[in-house]
XYZ file of C-alpha atoms in Angstrom:
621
model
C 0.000 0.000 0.000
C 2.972 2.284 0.662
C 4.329 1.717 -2.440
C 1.080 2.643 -4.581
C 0.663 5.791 -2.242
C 3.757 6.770 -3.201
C 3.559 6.252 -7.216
C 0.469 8.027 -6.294
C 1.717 10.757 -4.942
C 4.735 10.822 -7.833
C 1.618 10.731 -10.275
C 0.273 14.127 -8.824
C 3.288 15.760 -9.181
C 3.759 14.881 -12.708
C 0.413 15.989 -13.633
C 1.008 19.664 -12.450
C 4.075 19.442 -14.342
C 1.761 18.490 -17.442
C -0.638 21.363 -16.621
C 2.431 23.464 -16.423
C 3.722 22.707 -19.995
C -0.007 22.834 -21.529
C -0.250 26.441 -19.760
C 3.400 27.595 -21.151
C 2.372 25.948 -24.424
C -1.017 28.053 -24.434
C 0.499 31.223 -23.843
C 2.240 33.187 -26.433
C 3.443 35.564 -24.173
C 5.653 33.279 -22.234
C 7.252 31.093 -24.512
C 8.543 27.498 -22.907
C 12.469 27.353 -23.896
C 15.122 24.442 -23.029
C 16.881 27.120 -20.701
C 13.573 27.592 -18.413
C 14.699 25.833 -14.961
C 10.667 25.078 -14.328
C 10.527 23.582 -17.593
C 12.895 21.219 -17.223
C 11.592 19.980 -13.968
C 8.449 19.688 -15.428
C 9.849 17.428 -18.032
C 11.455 15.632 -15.657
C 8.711 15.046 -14.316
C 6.750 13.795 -17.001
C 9.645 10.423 -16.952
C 7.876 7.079 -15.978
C 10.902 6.136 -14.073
C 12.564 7.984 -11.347
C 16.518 8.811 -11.989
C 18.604 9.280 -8.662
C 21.027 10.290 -10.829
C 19.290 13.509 -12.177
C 21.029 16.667 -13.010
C 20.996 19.609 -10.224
C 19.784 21.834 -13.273
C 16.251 20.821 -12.618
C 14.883 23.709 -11.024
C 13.175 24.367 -7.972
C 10.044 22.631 -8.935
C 8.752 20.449 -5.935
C 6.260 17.510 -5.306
C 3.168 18.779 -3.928
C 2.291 18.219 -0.082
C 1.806 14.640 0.965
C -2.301 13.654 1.157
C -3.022 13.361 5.038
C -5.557 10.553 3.817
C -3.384 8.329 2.800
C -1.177 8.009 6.224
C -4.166 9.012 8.540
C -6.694 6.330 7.668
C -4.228 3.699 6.743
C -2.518 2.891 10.420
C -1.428 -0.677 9.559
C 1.593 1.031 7.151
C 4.515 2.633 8.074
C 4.416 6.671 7.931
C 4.775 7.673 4.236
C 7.041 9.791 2.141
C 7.793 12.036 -0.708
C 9.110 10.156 -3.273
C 12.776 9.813 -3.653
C 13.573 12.874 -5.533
C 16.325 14.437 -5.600
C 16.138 17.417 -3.933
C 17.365 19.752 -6.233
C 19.508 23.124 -5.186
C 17.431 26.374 -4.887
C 17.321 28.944 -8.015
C 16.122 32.179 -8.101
C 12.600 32.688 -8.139
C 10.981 33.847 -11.283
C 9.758 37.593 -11.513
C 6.319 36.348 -11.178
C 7.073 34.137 -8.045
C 9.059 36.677 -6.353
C 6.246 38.238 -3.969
C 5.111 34.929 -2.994
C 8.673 33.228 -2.215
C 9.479 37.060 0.153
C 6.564 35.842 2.313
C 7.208 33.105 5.363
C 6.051 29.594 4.592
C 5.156 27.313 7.866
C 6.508 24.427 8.351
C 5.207 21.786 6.315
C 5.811 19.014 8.198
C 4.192 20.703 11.321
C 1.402 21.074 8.977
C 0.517 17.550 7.947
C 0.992 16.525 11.456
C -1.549 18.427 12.395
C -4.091 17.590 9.742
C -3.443 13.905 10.613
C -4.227 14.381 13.805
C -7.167 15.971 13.026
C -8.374 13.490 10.598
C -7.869 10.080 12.855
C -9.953 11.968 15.515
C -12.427 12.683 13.409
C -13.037 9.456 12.179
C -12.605 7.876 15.512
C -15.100 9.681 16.594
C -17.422 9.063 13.725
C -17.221 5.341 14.022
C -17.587 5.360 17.744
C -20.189 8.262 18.558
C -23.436 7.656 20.436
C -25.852 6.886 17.755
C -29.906 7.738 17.868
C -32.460 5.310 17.457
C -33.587 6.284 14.276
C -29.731 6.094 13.024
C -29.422 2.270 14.273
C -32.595 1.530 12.684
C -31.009 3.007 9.396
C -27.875 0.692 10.040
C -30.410 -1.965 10.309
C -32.225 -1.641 6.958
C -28.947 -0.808 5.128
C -27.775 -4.464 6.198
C -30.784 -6.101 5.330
C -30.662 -4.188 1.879
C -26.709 -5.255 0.719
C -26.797 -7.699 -1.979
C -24.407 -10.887 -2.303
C -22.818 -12.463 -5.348
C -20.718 -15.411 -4.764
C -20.465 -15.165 -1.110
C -19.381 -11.552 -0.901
C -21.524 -8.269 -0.920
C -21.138 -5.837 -4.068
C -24.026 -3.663 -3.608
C -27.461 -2.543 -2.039
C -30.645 -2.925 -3.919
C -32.961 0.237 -4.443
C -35.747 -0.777 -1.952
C -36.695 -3.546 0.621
C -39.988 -2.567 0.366
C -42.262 -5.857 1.738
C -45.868 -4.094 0.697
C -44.323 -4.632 -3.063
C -42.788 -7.985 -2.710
C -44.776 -9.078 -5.945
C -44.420 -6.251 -8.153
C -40.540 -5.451 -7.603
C -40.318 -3.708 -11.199
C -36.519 -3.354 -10.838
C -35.877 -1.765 -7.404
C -34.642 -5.338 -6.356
C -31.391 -4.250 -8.570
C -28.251 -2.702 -7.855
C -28.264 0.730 -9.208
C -24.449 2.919 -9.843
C -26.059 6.106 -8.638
C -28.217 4.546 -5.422
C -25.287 2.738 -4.006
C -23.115 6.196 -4.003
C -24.648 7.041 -0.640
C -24.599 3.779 0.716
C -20.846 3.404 -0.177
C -19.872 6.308 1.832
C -21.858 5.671 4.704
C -20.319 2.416 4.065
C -16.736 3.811 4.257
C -17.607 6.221 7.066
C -18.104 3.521 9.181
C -14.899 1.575 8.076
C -16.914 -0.970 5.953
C -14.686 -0.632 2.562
C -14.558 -4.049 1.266
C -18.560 -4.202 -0.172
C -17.018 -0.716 -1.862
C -14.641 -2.163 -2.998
C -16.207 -5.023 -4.658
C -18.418 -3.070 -5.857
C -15.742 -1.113 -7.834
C -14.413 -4.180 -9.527
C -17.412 -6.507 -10.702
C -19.630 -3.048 -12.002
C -16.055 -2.556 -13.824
C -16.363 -6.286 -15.246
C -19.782 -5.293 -16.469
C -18.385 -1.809 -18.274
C -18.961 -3.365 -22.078
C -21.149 -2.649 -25.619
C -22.302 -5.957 -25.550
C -25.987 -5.265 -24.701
C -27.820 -3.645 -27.177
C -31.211 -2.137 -28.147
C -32.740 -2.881 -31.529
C -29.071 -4.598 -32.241
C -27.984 -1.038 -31.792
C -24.755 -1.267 -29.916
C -23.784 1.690 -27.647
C -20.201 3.231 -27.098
C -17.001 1.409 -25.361
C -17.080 2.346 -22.032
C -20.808 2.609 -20.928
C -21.317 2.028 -17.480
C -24.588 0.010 -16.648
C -27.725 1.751 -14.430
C -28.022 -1.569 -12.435
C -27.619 -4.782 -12.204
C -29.160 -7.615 -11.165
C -27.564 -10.965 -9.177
C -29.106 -14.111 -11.263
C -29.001 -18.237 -10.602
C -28.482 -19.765 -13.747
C -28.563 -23.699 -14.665
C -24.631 -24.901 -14.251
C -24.276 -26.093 -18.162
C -27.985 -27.114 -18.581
C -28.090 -29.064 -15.290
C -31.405 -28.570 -13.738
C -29.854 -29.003 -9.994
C -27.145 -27.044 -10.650
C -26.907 -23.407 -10.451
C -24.131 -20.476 -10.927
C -24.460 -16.963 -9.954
C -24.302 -14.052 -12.767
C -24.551 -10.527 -12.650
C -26.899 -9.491 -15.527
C -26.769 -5.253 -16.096
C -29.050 -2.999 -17.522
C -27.825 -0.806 -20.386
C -31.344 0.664 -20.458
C -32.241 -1.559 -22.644
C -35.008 -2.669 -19.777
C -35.493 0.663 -18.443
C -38.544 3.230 -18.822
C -38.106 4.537 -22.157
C -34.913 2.955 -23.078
C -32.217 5.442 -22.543
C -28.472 4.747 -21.330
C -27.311 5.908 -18.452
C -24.871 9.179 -18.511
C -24.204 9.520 -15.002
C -23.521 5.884 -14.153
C -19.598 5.583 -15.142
C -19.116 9.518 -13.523
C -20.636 8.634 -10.227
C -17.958 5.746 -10.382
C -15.427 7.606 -11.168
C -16.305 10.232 -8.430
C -16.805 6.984 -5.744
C -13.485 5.467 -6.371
C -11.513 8.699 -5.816
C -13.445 8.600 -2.444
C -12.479 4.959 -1.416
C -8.991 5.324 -2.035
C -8.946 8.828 -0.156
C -10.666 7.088 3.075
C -8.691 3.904 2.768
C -5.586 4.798 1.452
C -5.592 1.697 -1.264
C -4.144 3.148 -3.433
C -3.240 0.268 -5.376
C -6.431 -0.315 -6.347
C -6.577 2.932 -8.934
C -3.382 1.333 -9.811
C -4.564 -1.465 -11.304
C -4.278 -2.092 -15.080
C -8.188 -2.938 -15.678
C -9.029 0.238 -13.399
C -7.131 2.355 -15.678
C -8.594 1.166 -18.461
C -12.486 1.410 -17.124
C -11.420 5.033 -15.920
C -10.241 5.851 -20.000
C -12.583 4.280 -21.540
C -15.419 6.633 -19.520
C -13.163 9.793 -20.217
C -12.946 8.673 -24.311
C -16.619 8.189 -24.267
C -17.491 11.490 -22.377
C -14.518 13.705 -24.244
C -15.106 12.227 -27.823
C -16.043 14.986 -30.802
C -19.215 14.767 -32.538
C -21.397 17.434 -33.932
C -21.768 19.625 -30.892
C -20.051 22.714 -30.116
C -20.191 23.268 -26.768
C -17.745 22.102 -23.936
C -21.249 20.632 -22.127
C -22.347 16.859 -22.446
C -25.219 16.663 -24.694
C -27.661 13.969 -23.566
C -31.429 12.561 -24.002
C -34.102 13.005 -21.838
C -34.210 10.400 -18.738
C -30.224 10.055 -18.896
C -29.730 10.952 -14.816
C -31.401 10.963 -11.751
C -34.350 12.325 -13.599
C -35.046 9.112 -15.449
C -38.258 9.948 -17.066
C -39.235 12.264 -19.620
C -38.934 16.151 -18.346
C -37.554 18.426 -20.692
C -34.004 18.121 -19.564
C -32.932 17.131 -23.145
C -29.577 18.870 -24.016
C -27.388 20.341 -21.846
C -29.229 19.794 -17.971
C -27.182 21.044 -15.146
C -27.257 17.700 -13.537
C -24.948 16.027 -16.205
C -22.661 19.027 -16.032
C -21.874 19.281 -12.889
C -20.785 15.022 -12.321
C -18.868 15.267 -15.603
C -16.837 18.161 -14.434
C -16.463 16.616 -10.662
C -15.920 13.315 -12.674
C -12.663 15.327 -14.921
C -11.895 16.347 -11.588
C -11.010 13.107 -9.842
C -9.996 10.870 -13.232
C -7.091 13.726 -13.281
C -5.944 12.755 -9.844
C -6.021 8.911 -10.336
C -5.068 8.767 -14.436
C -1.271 7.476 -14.525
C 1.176 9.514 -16.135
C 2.558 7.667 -19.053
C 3.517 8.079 -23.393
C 0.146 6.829 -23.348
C -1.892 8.577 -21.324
C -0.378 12.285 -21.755
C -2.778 13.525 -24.712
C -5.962 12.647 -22.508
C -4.673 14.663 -19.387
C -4.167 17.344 -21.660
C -7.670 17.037 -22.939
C -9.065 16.870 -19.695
C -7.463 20.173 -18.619
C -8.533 21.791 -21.846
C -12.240 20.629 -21.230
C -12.065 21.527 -17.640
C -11.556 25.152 -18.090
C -14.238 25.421 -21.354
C -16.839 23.960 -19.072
C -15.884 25.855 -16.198
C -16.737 29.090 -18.133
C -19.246 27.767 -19.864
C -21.763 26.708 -17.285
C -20.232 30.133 -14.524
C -20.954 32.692 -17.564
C -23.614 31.425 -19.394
C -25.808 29.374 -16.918
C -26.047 31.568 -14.061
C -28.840 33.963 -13.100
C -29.685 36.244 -10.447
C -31.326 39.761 -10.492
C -28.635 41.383 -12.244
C -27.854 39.006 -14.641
C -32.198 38.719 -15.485
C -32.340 42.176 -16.048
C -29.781 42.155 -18.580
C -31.529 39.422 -20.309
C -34.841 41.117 -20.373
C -33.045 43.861 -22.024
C -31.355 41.582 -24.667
C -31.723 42.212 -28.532
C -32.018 39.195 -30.683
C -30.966 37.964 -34.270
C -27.499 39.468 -33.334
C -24.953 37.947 -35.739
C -21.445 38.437 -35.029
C -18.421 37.507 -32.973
C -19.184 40.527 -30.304
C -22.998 39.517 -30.060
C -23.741 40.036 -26.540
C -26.874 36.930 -26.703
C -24.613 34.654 -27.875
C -27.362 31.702 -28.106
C -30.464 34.287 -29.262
C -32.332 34.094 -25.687
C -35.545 35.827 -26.274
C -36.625 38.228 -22.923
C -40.062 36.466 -23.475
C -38.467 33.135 -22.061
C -38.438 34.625 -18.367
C -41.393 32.946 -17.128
C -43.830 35.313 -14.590
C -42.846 33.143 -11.602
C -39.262 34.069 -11.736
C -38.802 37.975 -11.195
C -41.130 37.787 -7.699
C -39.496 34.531 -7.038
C -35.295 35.127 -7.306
C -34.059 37.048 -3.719
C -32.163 40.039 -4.274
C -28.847 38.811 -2.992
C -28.438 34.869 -4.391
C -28.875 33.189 -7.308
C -28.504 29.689 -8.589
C -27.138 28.226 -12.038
C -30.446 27.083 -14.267
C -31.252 23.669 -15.596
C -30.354 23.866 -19.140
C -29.138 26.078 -22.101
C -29.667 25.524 -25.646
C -29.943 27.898 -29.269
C -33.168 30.326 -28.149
C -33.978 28.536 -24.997
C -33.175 28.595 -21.274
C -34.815 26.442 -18.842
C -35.158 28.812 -15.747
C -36.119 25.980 -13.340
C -34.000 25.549 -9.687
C -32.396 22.054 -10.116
C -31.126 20.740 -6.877
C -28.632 18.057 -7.463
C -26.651 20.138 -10.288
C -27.059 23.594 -8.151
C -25.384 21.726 -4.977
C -22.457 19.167 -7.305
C -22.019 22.329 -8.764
C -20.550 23.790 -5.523
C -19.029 21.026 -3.817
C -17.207 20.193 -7.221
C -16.081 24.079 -7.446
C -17.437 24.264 -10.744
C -19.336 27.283 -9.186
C -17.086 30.502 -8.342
C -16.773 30.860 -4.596
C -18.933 34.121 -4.938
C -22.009 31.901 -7.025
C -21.912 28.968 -4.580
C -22.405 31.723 -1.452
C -25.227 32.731 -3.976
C -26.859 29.309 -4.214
C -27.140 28.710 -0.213
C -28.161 32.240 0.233
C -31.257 31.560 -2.093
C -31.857 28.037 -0.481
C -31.613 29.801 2.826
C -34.202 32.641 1.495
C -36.504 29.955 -0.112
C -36.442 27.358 2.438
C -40.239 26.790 2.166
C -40.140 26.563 -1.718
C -37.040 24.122 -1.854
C -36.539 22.625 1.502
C -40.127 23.271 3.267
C -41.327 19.627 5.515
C -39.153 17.329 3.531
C -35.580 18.210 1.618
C -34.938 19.052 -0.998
C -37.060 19.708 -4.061
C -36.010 18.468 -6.482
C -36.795 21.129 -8.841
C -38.773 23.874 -8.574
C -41.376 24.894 -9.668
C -43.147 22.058 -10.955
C -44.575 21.731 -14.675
C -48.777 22.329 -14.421
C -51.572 22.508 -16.922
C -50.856 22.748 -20.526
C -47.060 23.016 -19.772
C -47.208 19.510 -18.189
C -49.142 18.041 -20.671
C -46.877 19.200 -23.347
C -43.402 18.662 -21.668
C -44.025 15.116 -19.675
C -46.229 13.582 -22.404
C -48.672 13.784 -19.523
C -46.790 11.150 -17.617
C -49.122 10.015 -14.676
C -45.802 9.688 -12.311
C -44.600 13.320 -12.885
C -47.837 14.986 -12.121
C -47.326 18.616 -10.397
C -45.330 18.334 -7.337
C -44.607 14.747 -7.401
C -41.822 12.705 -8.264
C -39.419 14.509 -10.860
C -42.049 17.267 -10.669
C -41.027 19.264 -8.035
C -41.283 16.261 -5.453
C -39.312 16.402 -2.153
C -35.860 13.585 -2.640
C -34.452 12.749 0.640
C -31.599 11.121 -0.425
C -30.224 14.635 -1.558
C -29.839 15.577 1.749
C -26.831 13.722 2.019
C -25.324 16.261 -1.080
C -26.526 19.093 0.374
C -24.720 18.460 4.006
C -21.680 17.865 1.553
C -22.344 21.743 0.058
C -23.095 23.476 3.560
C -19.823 22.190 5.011
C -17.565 23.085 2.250
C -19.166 26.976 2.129
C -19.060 26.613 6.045
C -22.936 26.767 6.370
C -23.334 23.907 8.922
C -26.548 25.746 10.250
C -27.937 24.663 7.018
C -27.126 21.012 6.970
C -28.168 20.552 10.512
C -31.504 22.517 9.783
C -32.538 20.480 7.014
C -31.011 17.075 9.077
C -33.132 17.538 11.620
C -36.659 17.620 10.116
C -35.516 14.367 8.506
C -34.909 12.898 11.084
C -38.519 13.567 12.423
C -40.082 12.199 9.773
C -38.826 9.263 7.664
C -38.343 6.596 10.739
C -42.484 7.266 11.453
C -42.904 7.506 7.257
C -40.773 4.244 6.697
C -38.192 5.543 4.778
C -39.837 6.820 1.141
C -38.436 7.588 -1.615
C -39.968 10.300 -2.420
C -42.779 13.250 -1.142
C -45.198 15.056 -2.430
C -47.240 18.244 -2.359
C -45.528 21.764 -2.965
C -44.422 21.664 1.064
C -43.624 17.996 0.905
C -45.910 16.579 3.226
C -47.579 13.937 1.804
C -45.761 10.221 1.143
C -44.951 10.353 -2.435
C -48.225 8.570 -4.176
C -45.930 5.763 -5.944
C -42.856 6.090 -3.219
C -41.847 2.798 -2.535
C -41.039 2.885 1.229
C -37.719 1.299 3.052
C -35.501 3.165 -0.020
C -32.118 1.988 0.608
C -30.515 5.944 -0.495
C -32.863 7.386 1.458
C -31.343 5.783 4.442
C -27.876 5.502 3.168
C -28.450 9.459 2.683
C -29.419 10.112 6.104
C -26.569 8.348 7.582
C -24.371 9.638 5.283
C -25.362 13.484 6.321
C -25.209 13.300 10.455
C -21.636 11.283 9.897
C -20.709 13.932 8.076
C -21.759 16.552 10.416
C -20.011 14.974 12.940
C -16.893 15.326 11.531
C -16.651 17.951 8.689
C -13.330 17.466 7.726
C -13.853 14.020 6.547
C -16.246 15.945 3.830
C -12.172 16.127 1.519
C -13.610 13.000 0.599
C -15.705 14.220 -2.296
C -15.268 17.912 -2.263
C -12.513 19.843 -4.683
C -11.421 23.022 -4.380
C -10.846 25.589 -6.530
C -8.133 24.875 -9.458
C -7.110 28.427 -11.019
C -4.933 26.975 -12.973
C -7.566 25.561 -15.277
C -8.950 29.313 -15.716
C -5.649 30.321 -17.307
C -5.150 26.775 -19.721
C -7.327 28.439 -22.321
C -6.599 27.161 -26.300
C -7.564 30.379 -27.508
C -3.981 31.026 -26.976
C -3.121 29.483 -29.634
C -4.774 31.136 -32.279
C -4.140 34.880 -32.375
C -7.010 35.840 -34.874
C -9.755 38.025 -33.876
C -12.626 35.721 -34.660
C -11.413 34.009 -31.187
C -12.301 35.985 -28.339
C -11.849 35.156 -24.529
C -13.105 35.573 -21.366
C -10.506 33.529 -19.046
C -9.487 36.596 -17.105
C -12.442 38.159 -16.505
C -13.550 34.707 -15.404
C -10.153 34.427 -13.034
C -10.757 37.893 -12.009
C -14.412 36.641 -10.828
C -12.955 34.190 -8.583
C -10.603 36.095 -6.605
C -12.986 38.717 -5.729
């Protein structure tokens, strides 16, 4: 394990060298040259082996700071360490490095000893803590609800709901995005091997294989579910073999493929190897590949222009038909958190050096994509009610011909004057205005929103409580499509009637997301609020899926009850609360060097115009 933390740690280093050379690359007004002592540390760095041997001429480039994961929550492994570089002499600092190397640096060391002391208290105390009864009758369920496939557990099915014994549909099946809550309650409590397993056989099951109307989908498709099968042992009737048979969507309601499946595993295996320290699993040769193979499929060209995922209807969470076609923030915001962590775990290799490159370069078009162009609040309405359309050129202020008619009635007596909150979709001439809660809160504890917009997006949750959190959180959007507008959008779907379901129904499980968001923007208040009145509720209610009614009081009409992520989600949200810090988990910080690896720099002609600056200059206020 010490020996994988370390090539892991070697790996980080050598992708900020990358990032380094794409920057220097980018920019034509500081050209990369053999002479550049940073450069050639970088390249160094960008070796597959280490050299003992290598030349003091390297620069003062250094490793970054050792992860306090990695030695904190592994105790059975000796105390880790940089990796044996040669420490190279000191050079001057550059001009643009000079004001930061004149200020005093603390001790590192002091540092990390500190945080690791922080973190093995924290989880101690998490894993020992006086539970409430409603929490061990979570822990309960949760057991009863993990799934086994030859003789060790690799999942948790979507509901142990006895009232529907007979008419299962498939919430007997193990679904990618339900378990996600259940694995890191899992891990919280020290529980990593059903993660783990869980990791590997849902990565035997990545393949094109299954098909609908012999159509095959692309390499690297994750599956929604799947299901654990006995099968006759080579036609002997007495016989049997276990098999894990997974969905494509080839069974599911209106037979679209999961988007979010293979980024939610991406996202859940940087988590188990920060909590556990293994490492070695990222390592592996077949978790490289699964982890490349999502990344080709997500970063391939096609016909689209923008930096966004375009997707179907009924791709994500919201798996029914809802008018999220395009561009929904949902997708967005686990694609860039996805980028985020396949960047940290990709190896550095001949091989692999074009796709971190990519993944930088799609990183920072997102990024100001979805903070320039998808967020609202007073100001930023007012300017769109004032737009002009039909503009055609490369200064057009309505880049994507929004008409002011679009601003539906509900929003201008409905958006606080200090908040706002990144909309569900953008397309040519249309703008879907409605609050969705699981891209709004990924969206900040992924930093893909500014520090400024994510203060914005609790600040309106805060002011709208009653609208999105009311009885129950957390709506799941708001406000729900009524009347003609349902009719039209939903194909009158009986499920997604107004305030039900996808339709403005009340999701406990996202409670476990939004305690994620409140501690990274220091808002515990928040999370504890909204923990609370769960915890009033769902032990008496039987643990729904879902509620209904614009306050969410009412048991959803079709919730099936016991629903394994609503508990996982609850426990999930007071272990986090009870030790914050742990949160580093999932959460990323802000990266500004993906603000400033722009490709515009390439290409001096005027018909390419950017806004990375502006955008940088954004974040630091």
């Amino acid at each position: 394990m010490a020996a994988a933390a370390i090539s892991h740690l070697r790996r980080g280093a050598q992708r900020h060298a990358l990032l380094y050379l794409s920057r220097r690359h980018l920019s034509s007004s500081s050209p990369l040259t053999a002479a550049s002592p940073l450069a050639a540390a970088a390249r160094r760095l960008l070796s597959t082996s280490v050299d003992s041997g290598t030349s003091s001429a390297a620069g003062n480039y250094k490793p970054p700071p050792l992860d306090p994961f990695r030695a904190a929550l592994a105790p059975s492994s000796p105390p880790l360490e940089s990796p044996p570089l040669e420490e190279p002499p000191a050079a001057p600092p550059l001009p643009e490095e000079a004001s930061a190397a004149a200020e005093p640096e603390q001790d590192p060391v002091i540092l990390q000893n500190e945080e690791l002391e922080g973190l093995k208290a924290g989880l101690e105390a998490v894993r020992n803590r006086e539970q409430s009864p409603q929490e061990k009758e979570a822990w309960w369920l949760l057991s009863r609800a993990v799934v086994n496939y030859c003789g060790s557990a690799v999942g948790t099915v979507a509901a142990n709901d006895p009232s529907t014994a007979n008419h299962m549909l498939n919430y007997d099946q193990v679904f990618i995005r339900d378990f996600v809550p259940s694995a890191i309650a899992f891990l919280l409590k020290g529980e990593s091997d059903i993660v783990k397993n869980f990791l590997l056989h849902t990565l035997q099951l990545q393949s094109w294989e299954k098909t609908v109307d012999c159509y095959s989908p692309g390499q690297g498709l994750m599956p929604a579910s799947f299901k654990v099968r006995s099968v006759p042992l080579d036609g002997n009737s007495e016989a049997f073999e276990e098999v894990l048979d997974p969905d494509f969507g080839e069974s599911a309601i209106g037979r679209v493929a999961p988007v979010d499946s293979g980024l939610w595993w991406i996202i859940l295996l940087r988590a188990y190897g920060k909590i556990t320290g293994d490492y070695a699993l990222q390592e592996r040769v077949d978790v490289q590949t699964g982890i490349k193979l999502i990344l080709n499929l997500c970063l391939s060209d096609g016909f689209d222009m923008f930096p966004t995922l375009l997707v179907t209807d009924g791709s994500c969470m919201i798996d029914r038909r809802m008018g999220i076609h395009g561009h929904p923030l949902e997708i967005q915001a686990l694609f860039y958190s996805a980028l985020r962590c396949a960047r940290e775990m990709v190896s550095i290799n001949d091989g692999s050096k074009n796709l971190i490159r990519a993944i930088n370069n799609r990183l920072s078009a997102l990024s100001f994509h979805i903070r320039e162009y998808y967020w609202v609040d007073m100001k930023k309405i007012n300017e769109i009610y004032r737009y002009k359309t039909e503009e055609y050129s490369h200064d057009a202020i309505n880049k994507f011909n929004i008409y002011p008619e679009q601003i539906p009635s509900w929003l201008a007596d409905w958006i606080p004057e200090k908040g706002g909150y990144l909309i569900g979709n953008l397309q040519p001439a249309h703008m879907d205005f409605r609050f969705f809660s699981l891209g709004n809160l990924w969206a900040i504890v992924s930093s893909l929103a500014t520090q400024k917009q994510a203060e914005g997006i609790l600040n309106l949750i805060e002011t709208k409580w009653d609208d999105i959190v009311a009885n129950m959180p957390l709506k799941i959007c708001y406000p729900a499509l009524e009347y003609e507008e349902w009719r039209i959008i939903t194909g009158c779907d009986p499920k997604n009637t107004p305030w039900s379901y996808h339709n403005g129904g009340s999701w406990p499980t996202l409670l476990w997301q939004f305690t994620l968001a409140c501690i990274k923007m220091g808002r515990h208040d928040l999370a504890q609020r909204a923990v609370e009145a769960v915890e009033k509720r769902l032990s008496d209610d039987k643990w729904p899926e879902y509620y209904d009614t614009r306050t969410g009081r009412f048991i959803g009409k079709q919730s099936r009850l016991y629903q394994t992520w609503t508990i996982a989600g609850f426990l999930s949200s007071k272990m986090l609360l009870a030790s914050p810090e742990i949160a580093s988990i999932l959460i990323c910080d802000e990266d500004l060097e993906l603000l400033e690896g722009c490709a515009c720099g390439l290409n001096k002609s005027a018909r390419i115009k950017c806004s990375r600056r502006a955008a940088r200059s954004q974040v630091l206020v």
